[in-house]
Amino acid sequence: AQSVAQPEDQVNVAEGNPLTVKCTYSVSGNPYLFWYVQYPNRGLQFLLKYITGDNLVKGSYGFEAEFNKSQTSFHLKKPSALVSDSALYFCAVGAGTALIFGKGTTLSVSS
Amino acid sequence: GAVVSQHPSWVICKSGTSVKIECRSLDFQATTMFWYRQFPKQSLMLMATSNEGSKATYEQGVEKDKFLINHASLTLSTLTVTSAHPEDSSFYICSANRAGELFFGEGSRLTVL
């Protein structure tokens, strides 16, 4: 069975500082990994995905994620956080069908 | 712009009534759509897979007679919450696959009084 874990319920970071939101996965075979962002009472917005290829994936709004097979991780990163990045972030695993989501991590960026 | 549209965004209903939520794929055909449920500050839980022209596939623990799904066309899936009760209050989100990428609707918040 596929699963993802987001070990942190909340991440707090000051504006301008780098941010990391952690995600680890468990799949049999090659993982298809995704990051989505959700603003209050809104649907999910796609940030980036890893299917194959370069382990460093660049996505929307300056976010990137690094696929680490040995650590089974797919952490989301951004070099310089913005207050507007404050939202709920979901890591997910899947393959073009229904996705399995992590529990989500609330990112709070303070000015 | 949005590629998946949900309607309504907000709905309040009385206990015992039924509520229909629509999910439309815009400018593309979706033979499969997915319905998720999200409780406050929690993750999205897959409820069912909606298949155009055939019966939906429900996840374990989801009552198919409670949550009726109809995928009558290649651009529309509907979720009907029948005989709604306060515990059905939740945020319902649909998604559709376009060219291998999943797009999500904006969600529909249901409040049952």
mmCIF file of C-alpha atoms in Angstrom:
data_model
loop_
_atom_site.group_PDB
_atom_site.id
_atom_site.type_symbol
_atom_site.label_atom_id
_atom_site.label_comp_id
_atom_site.label_asym_id
_atom_site.label_seq_id
_atom_site.Cartn_x
_atom_site.Cartn_y
_atom_site.Cartn_z
ATOM 1 C CA ALA A 1 0.000 0.000 0.000
ATOM 2 C CA GLN A 2 1.124 3.522 -0.724
ATOM 3 C CA SER A 3 1.356 6.128 1.989
ATOM 4 C CA VAL A 4 2.921 9.457 2.775
ATOM 5 C CA ALA A 5 3.822 10.967 6.100
ATOM 6 C CA GLN A 6 4.191 14.609 6.990
ATOM 7 C CA PRO A 7 5.778 14.577 10.432
ATOM 8 C CA GLU A 8 5.153 18.231 11.220
ATOM 9 C CA ASP A 9 1.715 19.665 11.864
ATOM 10 C CA GLN A 10 3.075 23.183 11.645
ATOM 11 C CA VAL A 11 6.180 24.920 10.415
ATOM 12 C CA ASN A 12 6.963 28.475 11.423
ATOM 13 C CA VAL A 13 9.491 30.577 9.573
ATOM 14 C CA ALA A 14 10.339 34.244 9.299
ATOM 15 C CA GLU A 15 9.891 36.023 5.997
ATOM 16 C CA GLY A 16 13.024 35.887 3.905
ATOM 17 C CA ASN A 17 14.334 32.751 5.556
ATOM 18 C CA PRO A 18 14.487 29.393 3.816
ATOM 19 C CA LEU A 19 11.695 26.951 4.506
ATOM 20 C CA THR A 20 11.403 23.190 4.443
ATOM 21 C CA VAL A 21 8.251 21.136 4.737
ATOM 22 C CA LYS A 22 8.994 17.463 5.240
ATOM 23 C CA CYS A 23 7.462 14.464 3.550
ATOM 24 C CA THR A 24 8.382 10.797 3.556
ATOM 25 C CA TYR A 25 6.745 8.133 1.495
ATOM 26 C CA SER A 26 6.204 4.419 1.352
ATOM 27 C CA VAL A 27 5.459 2.787 -1.986
ATOM 28 C CA SER A 28 6.192 -0.391 -3.817
ATOM 29 C CA GLY A 29 7.834 0.375 -7.099
ATOM 30 C CA ASN A 30 8.597 3.806 -8.453
ATOM 31 C CA PRO A 31 6.895 6.628 -6.615
ATOM 32 C CA TYR A 32 4.912 9.398 -8.226
ATOM 33 C CA LEU A 33 5.074 12.241 -5.725
ATOM 34 C CA PHE A 34 3.255 15.531 -5.552
ATOM 35 C CA TRP A 35 2.989 18.687 -3.515
ATOM 36 C CA TYR A 36 -0.180 20.738 -3.310
ATOM 37 C CA VAL A 37 -1.056 23.916 -1.449
ATOM 38 C CA GLN A 38 -4.437 24.791 -0.007
ATOM 39 C CA TYR A 39 -5.632 28.205 1.107
ATOM 40 C CA PRO A 40 -8.552 28.497 3.562
ATOM 41 C CA ASN A 41 -11.821 27.193 2.145
ATOM 42 C CA ARG A 42 -10.265 26.630 -1.250
ATOM 43 C CA GLY A 43 -9.396 23.639 -3.350
ATOM 44 C CA LEU A 44 -5.891 22.375 -3.901
ATOM 45 C CA GLN A 45 -3.360 24.036 -6.122
ATOM 46 C CA PHE A 46 -0.646 21.992 -7.750
ATOM 47 C CA LEU A 47 2.912 22.991 -6.880
ATOM 48 C CA LEU A 48 5.133 20.313 -8.362
ATOM 49 C CA LYS A 49 5.577 16.642 -8.994
ATOM 50 C CA TYR A 50 8.264 14.004 -9.325
ATOM 51 C CA ILE A 51 7.762 11.216 -11.811
ATOM 52 C CA THR A 52 11.245 10.410 -13.001
ATOM 53 C CA GLY A 53 14.451 12.150 -13.918
ATOM 54 C CA ASP A 54 16.273 14.856 -12.009
ATOM 55 C CA ASN A 55 15.910 14.483 -8.268
ATOM 56 C CA LEU A 56 15.483 18.227 -7.809
ATOM 57 C CA VAL A 57 12.110 19.317 -9.050
ATOM 58 C CA LYS A 58 11.211 22.956 -9.498
ATOM 59 C CA GLY A 59 7.627 24.057 -9.273
ATOM 60 C CA SER A 60 5.305 26.997 -8.952
ATOM 61 C CA TYR A 61 5.861 30.126 -6.847
ATOM 62 C CA GLY A 62 9.570 29.423 -6.370
ATOM 63 C CA PHE A 63 9.079 26.105 -4.607
ATOM 64 C CA GLU A 64 11.223 23.079 -5.225
ATOM 65 C CA ALA A 65 11.434 19.579 -3.843
ATOM 66 C CA GLU A 66 14.171 17.022 -3.688
ATOM 67 C CA PHE A 67 13.479 13.371 -4.249
ATOM 68 C CA ASN A 68 15.726 11.216 -2.078
ATOM 69 C CA LYS A 69 15.290 7.541 -2.779
ATOM 70 C CA SER A 70 17.569 6.287 -0.027
ATOM 71 C CA GLN A 71 15.733 8.299 2.608
ATOM 72 C CA THR A 72 12.344 7.869 0.919
ATOM 73 C CA SER A 73 11.791 11.580 1.277
ATOM 74 C CA PHE A 74 10.388 14.354 -0.872
ATOM 75 C CA HIS A 75 10.826 17.532 1.160
ATOM 76 C CA LEU A 76 9.407 20.797 -0.118
ATOM 77 C CA LYS A 77 11.737 23.778 -0.009
ATOM 78 C CA LYS A 78 11.911 27.439 -0.832
ATOM 79 C CA PRO A 79 15.022 29.603 -0.475
ATOM 80 C CA SER A 80 13.211 32.699 0.764
ATOM 81 C CA ALA A 81 9.768 32.502 2.344
ATOM 82 C CA LEU A 82 7.034 35.051 1.774
ATOM 83 C CA VAL A 83 4.163 35.877 4.105
ATOM 84 C CA SER A 84 1.845 34.929 1.247
ATOM 85 C CA ASP A 85 3.256 31.392 1.349
ATOM 86 C CA SER A 86 1.338 30.820 4.587
ATOM 87 C CA ALA A 87 -1.064 27.999 3.824
ATOM 88 C CA LEU A 88 -1.680 24.282 4.258
ATOM 89 C CA TYR A 89 0.649 22.038 2.286
ATOM 90 C CA PHE A 90 -0.046 18.468 1.298
ATOM 91 C CA CYS A 91 2.339 15.837 0.068
ATOM 92 C CA ALA A 92 0.716 13.095 -2.009
ATOM 93 C CA VAL A 93 1.582 9.879 -3.784
ATOM 94 C CA GLY A 94 -0.185 8.419 -6.777
ATOM 95 C CA ALA A 95 -0.020 7.676 -10.467
ATOM 96 C CA GLY A 96 -2.523 9.635 -12.477
ATOM 97 C CA THR A 97 -5.369 8.186 -10.530
ATOM 98 C CA ALA A 98 -6.618 9.039 -7.084
ATOM 99 C CA LEU A 99 -3.902 10.407 -4.863
ATOM 100 C CA ILE A 100 -3.129 9.430 -1.302
ATOM 101 C CA PHE A 101 -2.489 12.528 0.771
ATOM 102 C CA GLY A 102 -0.441 13.181 3.841
ATOM 103 C CA LYS A 103 -2.163 14.832 6.774
ATOM 104 C CA GLY A 104 -0.912 18.236 5.772
ATOM 105 C CA THR A 105 1.484 20.774 7.260
ATOM 106 C CA THR A 106 0.468 24.302 8.080
ATOM 107 C CA LEU A 107 3.133 26.775 7.063
ATOM 108 C CA SER A 108 3.143 30.073 8.880
ATOM 109 C CA VAL A 109 5.445 32.802 7.619
ATOM 110 C CA SER A 110 5.828 35.794 9.885
ATOM 111 C CA SER A 111 6.809 39.262 8.741
ATOM 112 C CA GLY B 1 -7.731 29.568 -15.052
ATOM 113 C CA ALA B 2 -9.677 26.838 -13.354
ATOM 114 C CA VAL B 3 -9.956 23.559 -15.199
ATOM 115 C CA VAL B 4 -12.285 21.892 -12.715
ATOM 116 C CA SER B 5 -15.330 23.711 -11.414
ATOM 117 C CA GLN B 6 -17.453 22.814 -8.404
ATOM 118 C CA HIS B 7 -20.884 24.111 -7.539
ATOM 119 C CA PRO B 8 -22.072 25.218 -5.093
ATOM 120 C CA SER B 9 -19.136 26.575 -3.128
ATOM 121 C CA TRP B 10 -21.215 26.809 0.025
ATOM 122 C CA VAL B 11 -24.430 25.092 0.965
ATOM 123 C CA ILE B 12 -26.411 25.026 4.181
ATOM 124 C CA CYS B 13 -29.244 22.571 4.520
ATOM 125 C CA LYS B 14 -31.560 21.159 7.110
ATOM 126 C CA SER B 15 -31.046 17.731 8.566
ATOM 127 C CA GLY B 16 -32.854 15.084 6.551
ATOM 128 C CA THR B 17 -32.665 16.856 3.219
ATOM 129 C CA SER B 18 -30.506 15.913 0.244
ATOM 130 C CA VAL B 19 -27.828 18.062 -1.313
ATOM 131 C CA LYS B 20 -26.273 17.757 -4.755
ATOM 132 C CA ILE B 21 -22.761 18.961 -5.543
ATOM 133 C CA GLU B 22 -21.592 19.251 -9.131
ATOM 134 C CA CYS B 23 -18.091 18.794 -10.473
ATOM 135 C CA ARG B 24 -17.380 19.868 -14.028
ATOM 136 C CA SER B 25 -14.275 19.520 -16.123
ATOM 137 C CA LEU B 26 -13.819 22.629 -18.231
ATOM 138 C CA ASP B 27 -12.605 22.264 -21.803
ATOM 139 C CA PHE B 28 -11.623 18.651 -21.400
ATOM 140 C CA GLN B 29 -13.285 15.305 -21.016
ATOM 141 C CA ALA B 30 -12.809 13.322 -17.861
ATOM 142 C CA THR B 31 -13.841 9.693 -17.886
ATOM 143 C CA THR B 32 -12.809 9.481 -14.264
ATOM 144 C CA MET B 33 -13.294 11.944 -11.455
ATOM 145 C CA PHE B 34 -12.545 11.588 -7.789
ATOM 146 C CA TRP B 35 -14.443 12.786 -4.761
ATOM 147 C CA TYR B 36 -12.657 13.644 -1.545
ATOM 148 C CA ARG B 37 -13.863 14.694 1.854
ATOM 149 C CA GLN B 38 -11.902 16.935 4.150
ATOM 150 C CA PHE B 39 -12.617 17.522 7.821
ATOM 151 C CA PRO B 40 -11.340 20.701 9.474
ATOM 152 C CA LYS B 41 -7.577 20.771 9.716
ATOM 153 C CA GLN B 42 -7.328 17.267 8.365
ATOM 154 C CA SER B 43 -6.219 15.647 5.186
ATOM 155 C CA LEU B 44 -8.276 14.746 2.154
ATOM 156 C CA MET B 45 -9.842 11.329 2.301
ATOM 157 C CA LEU B 46 -10.791 9.666 -0.946
ATOM 158 C CA MET B 47 -14.466 8.787 -0.910
ATOM 159 C CA ALA B 48 -15.045 7.351 -4.336
ATOM 160 C CA THR B 49 -13.970 7.182 -7.935
ATOM 161 C CA SER B 50 -16.600 8.361 -10.369
ATOM 162 C CA ASN B 51 -16.602 6.532 -13.697
ATOM 163 C CA GLU B 52 -18.427 7.910 -16.727
ATOM 164 C CA GLY B 53 -21.146 5.559 -17.838
ATOM 165 C CA SER B 54 -20.724 3.070 -15.024
ATOM 166 C CA LYS B 55 -21.063 2.737 -11.301
ATOM 167 C CA ALA B 56 -18.787 4.607 -8.974
ATOM 168 C CA THR B 57 -16.178 2.770 -6.972
ATOM 169 C CA TYR B 58 -16.424 3.542 -3.285
ATOM 170 C CA GLU B 59 -13.650 3.396 -0.739
ATOM 171 C CA GLN B 60 -14.017 1.175 2.266
ATOM 172 C CA GLY B 61 -16.261 2.656 4.894
ATOM 173 C CA VAL B 62 -18.066 5.059 2.544
ATOM 174 C CA GLU B 63 -21.792 4.416 2.317
ATOM 175 C CA LYS B 64 -22.760 4.294 -1.322
ATOM 176 C CA ASP B 65 -26.431 4.771 -0.527
ATOM 177 C CA LYS B 66 -25.579 7.849 1.488
ATOM 178 C CA PHE B 67 -23.260 9.436 -1.020
ATOM 179 C CA LEU B 68 -24.742 8.938 -4.457
ATOM 180 C CA ILE B 69 -22.396 9.574 -7.346
ATOM 181 C CA ASN B 70 -23.501 10.003 -10.919
ATOM 182 C CA HIS B 71 -21.137 10.548 -13.829
ATOM 183 C CA ALA B 72 -23.619 11.055 -16.615
ATOM 184 C CA SER B 73 -21.350 12.805 -19.068
ATOM 185 C CA LEU B 74 -17.676 13.198 -19.800
ATOM 186 C CA THR B 75 -17.617 16.620 -18.174
ATOM 187 C CA LEU B 76 -19.918 16.259 -15.194
ATOM 188 C CA SER B 77 -19.961 14.211 -12.029
ATOM 189 C CA THR B 78 -22.399 14.818 -9.208
ATOM 190 C CA LEU B 79 -22.262 13.874 -5.555
ATOM 191 C CA THR B 80 -25.567 13.765 -3.727
ATOM 192 C CA VAL B 81 -25.531 13.592 0.039
ATOM 193 C CA THR B 82 -28.834 11.940 0.881
ATOM 194 C CA SER B 83 -30.727 12.490 4.104
ATOM 195 C CA ALA B 84 -27.962 14.708 5.348
ATOM 196 C CA HIS B 85 -27.102 14.872 9.014
ATOM 197 C CA PRO B 86 -24.848 17.254 10.936
ATOM 198 C CA GLU B 87 -22.007 14.726 10.877
ATOM 199 C CA ASP B 88 -22.020 14.997 7.079
ATOM 200 C CA SER B 89 -20.923 18.600 7.378
ATOM 201 C CA SER B 90 -17.581 18.780 5.667
ATOM 202 C CA PHE B 91 -15.594 20.168 2.773
ATOM 203 C CA TYR B 92 -16.044 18.095 -0.357
ATOM 204 C CA ILE B 93 -13.494 18.344 -3.163
ATOM 205 C CA CYS B 94 -13.505 16.736 -6.576
ATOM 206 C CA SER B 95 -10.653 16.187 -8.968
ATOM 207 C CA ALA B 96 -10.253 15.145 -12.573
ATOM 208 C CA ASN B 97 -7.350 13.837 -14.592
ATOM 209 C CA ARG B 98 -6.257 15.877 -17.599
ATOM 210 C CA ALA B 99 -3.308 14.554 -19.580
ATOM 211 C CA GLY B 100 -1.983 12.640 -16.602
ATOM 212 C CA GLU B 101 -2.256 15.534 -14.176
ATOM 213 C CA LEU B 102 -4.888 15.832 -11.493
ATOM 214 C CA PHE B 103 -6.742 19.092 -11.159
ATOM 215 C CA PHE B 104 -8.912 19.922 -8.184
ATOM 216 C CA GLY B 105 -12.086 21.864 -7.857
ATOM 217 C CA GLU B 106 -12.384 24.718 -5.413
ATOM 218 C CA GLY B 107 -14.360 22.581 -3.023
ATOM 219 C CA SER B 108 -17.875 22.719 -1.636
ATOM 220 C CA ARG B 109 -18.501 23.384 2.016
ATOM 221 C CA LEU B 110 -21.580 21.629 3.297
ATOM 222 C CA THR B 111 -23.126 22.606 6.601
ATOM 223 C CA VAL B 112 -26.032 20.531 7.848
ATOM 224 C CA LEU B 113 -28.098 22.131 10.573
#
